[in-house]
C-alpha positions as a LaTeX table, in Angstrom:
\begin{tabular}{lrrr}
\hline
Residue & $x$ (\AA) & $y$ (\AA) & $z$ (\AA) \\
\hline
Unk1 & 154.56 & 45.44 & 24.39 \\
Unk2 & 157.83 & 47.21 & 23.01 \\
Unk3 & 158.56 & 50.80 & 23.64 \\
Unk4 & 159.54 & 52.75 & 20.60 \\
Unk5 & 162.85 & 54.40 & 21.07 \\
Unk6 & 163.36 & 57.77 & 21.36 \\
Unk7 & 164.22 & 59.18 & 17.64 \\
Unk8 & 162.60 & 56.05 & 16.16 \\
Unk9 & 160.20 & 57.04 & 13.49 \\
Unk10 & 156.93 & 55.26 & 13.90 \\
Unk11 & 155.22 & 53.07 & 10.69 \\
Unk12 & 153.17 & 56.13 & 9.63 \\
Unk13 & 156.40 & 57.86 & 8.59 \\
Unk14 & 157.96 & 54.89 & 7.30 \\
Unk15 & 154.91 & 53.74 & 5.36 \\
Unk16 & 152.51 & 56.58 & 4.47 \\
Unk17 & 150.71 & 55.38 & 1.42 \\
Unk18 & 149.47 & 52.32 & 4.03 \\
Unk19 & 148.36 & 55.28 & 6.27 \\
Unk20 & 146.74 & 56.34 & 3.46 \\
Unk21 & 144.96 & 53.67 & 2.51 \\
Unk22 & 143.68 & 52.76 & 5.72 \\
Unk23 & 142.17 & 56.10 & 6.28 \\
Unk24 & 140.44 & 55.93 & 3.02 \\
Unk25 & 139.21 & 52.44 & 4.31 \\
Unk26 & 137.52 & 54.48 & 7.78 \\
Unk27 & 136.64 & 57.56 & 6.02 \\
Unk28 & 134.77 & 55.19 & 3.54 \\
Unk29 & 133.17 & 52.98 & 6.80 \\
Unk30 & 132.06 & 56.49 & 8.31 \\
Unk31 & 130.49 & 57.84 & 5.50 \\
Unk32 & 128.56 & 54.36 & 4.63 \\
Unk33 & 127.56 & 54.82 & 8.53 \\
Unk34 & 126.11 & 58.32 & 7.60 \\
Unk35 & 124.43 & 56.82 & 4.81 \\
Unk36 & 122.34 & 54.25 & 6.78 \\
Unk37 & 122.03 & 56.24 & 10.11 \\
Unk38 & 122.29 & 60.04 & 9.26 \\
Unk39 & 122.57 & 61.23 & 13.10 \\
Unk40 & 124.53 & 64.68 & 13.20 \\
Unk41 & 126.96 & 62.77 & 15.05 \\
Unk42 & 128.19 & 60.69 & 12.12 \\
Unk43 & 127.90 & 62.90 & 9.96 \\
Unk44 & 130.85 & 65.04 & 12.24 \\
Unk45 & 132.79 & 61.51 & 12.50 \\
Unk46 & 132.90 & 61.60 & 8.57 \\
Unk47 & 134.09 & 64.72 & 8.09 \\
Unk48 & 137.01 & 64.05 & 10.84 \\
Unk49 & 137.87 & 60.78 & 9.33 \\
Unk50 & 137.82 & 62.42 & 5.88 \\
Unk51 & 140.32 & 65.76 & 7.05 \\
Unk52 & 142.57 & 62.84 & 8.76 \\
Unk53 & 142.56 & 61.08 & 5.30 \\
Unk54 & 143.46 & 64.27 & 3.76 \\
Unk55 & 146.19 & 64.90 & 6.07 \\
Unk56 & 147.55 & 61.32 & 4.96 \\
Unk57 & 147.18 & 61.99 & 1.04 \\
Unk58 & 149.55 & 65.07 & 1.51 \\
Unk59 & 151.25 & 62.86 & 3.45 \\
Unk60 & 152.11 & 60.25 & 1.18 \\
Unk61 & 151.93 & 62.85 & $-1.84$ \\
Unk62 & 154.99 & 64.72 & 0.04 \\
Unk63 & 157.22 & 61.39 & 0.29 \\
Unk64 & 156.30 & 60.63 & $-3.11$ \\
Unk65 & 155.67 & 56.92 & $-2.37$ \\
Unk66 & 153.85 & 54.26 & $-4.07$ \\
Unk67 & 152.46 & 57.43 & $-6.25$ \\
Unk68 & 149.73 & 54.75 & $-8.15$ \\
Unk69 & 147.96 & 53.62 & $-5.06$ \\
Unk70 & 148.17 & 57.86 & $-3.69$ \\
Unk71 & 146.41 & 58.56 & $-6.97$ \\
Unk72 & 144.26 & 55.49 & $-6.24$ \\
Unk73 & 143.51 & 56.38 & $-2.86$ \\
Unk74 & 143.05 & 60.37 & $-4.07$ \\
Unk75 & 140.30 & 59.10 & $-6.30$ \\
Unk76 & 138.17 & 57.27 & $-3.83$ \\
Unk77 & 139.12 & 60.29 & $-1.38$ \\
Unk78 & 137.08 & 62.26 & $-3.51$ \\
Unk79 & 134.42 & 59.79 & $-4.41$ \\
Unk80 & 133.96 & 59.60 & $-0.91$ \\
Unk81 & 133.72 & 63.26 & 0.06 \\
Unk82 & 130.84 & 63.66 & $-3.17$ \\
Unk83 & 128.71 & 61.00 & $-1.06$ \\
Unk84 & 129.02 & 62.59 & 1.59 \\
Unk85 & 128.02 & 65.68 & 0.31 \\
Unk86 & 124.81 & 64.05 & $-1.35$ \\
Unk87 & 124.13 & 62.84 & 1.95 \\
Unk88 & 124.09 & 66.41 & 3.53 \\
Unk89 & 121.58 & 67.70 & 0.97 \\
Unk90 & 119.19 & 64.88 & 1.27 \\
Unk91 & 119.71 & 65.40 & 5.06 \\
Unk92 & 118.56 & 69.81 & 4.34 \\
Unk93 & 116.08 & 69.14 & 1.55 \\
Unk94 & 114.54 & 65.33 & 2.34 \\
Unk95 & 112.43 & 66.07 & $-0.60$ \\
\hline
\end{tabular}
């Protein structure tokens, strides 16, 4: 495996609307995980996913790269975070 030199940026910096858009990809796996096994402990992997993903959105939004697929990626960002949400409240009121 090749070491990355020293001063080097790494592919996140070079490429952070792929960043982005594999973090919506995980934050989207965790919260699907939530939705078919709502332990407490998936429900804290989704909302660390989904602050990581929001790290990468201002990210991206900052470099002003590929600014379609960041608005893309902004929009299933938020669909994501609503369904987690709904999954909290069924979670505190089953009912």
């Amino acid at each position: 495996m090749a070491k990355k030199r020293a001063g080097t940026p790494s592919w996140k910096q070079n490429h952070p609307s792929t960043l982005l858009s594999n973090s919506v990809e995980r934050s989207e796996r965790a919260v699907k995980q939530v939705m078919s096994h709502p332990e407490e402990i998936a429900v804290e992997h989704a909302f660390h996913s989904i602050e990581r993903t929001e790290n990468a959105l201002h990210n991206a939004e900052q470099r002003q790269e590929h600014l379609d697929i960041v608005g893309q990626n902004k929009e299933k960002l938020s669909e994501i975070k609503q369904q987690l949400n709904d999954v909290q409240e069924n979670l505190r009121d089953p009912n």
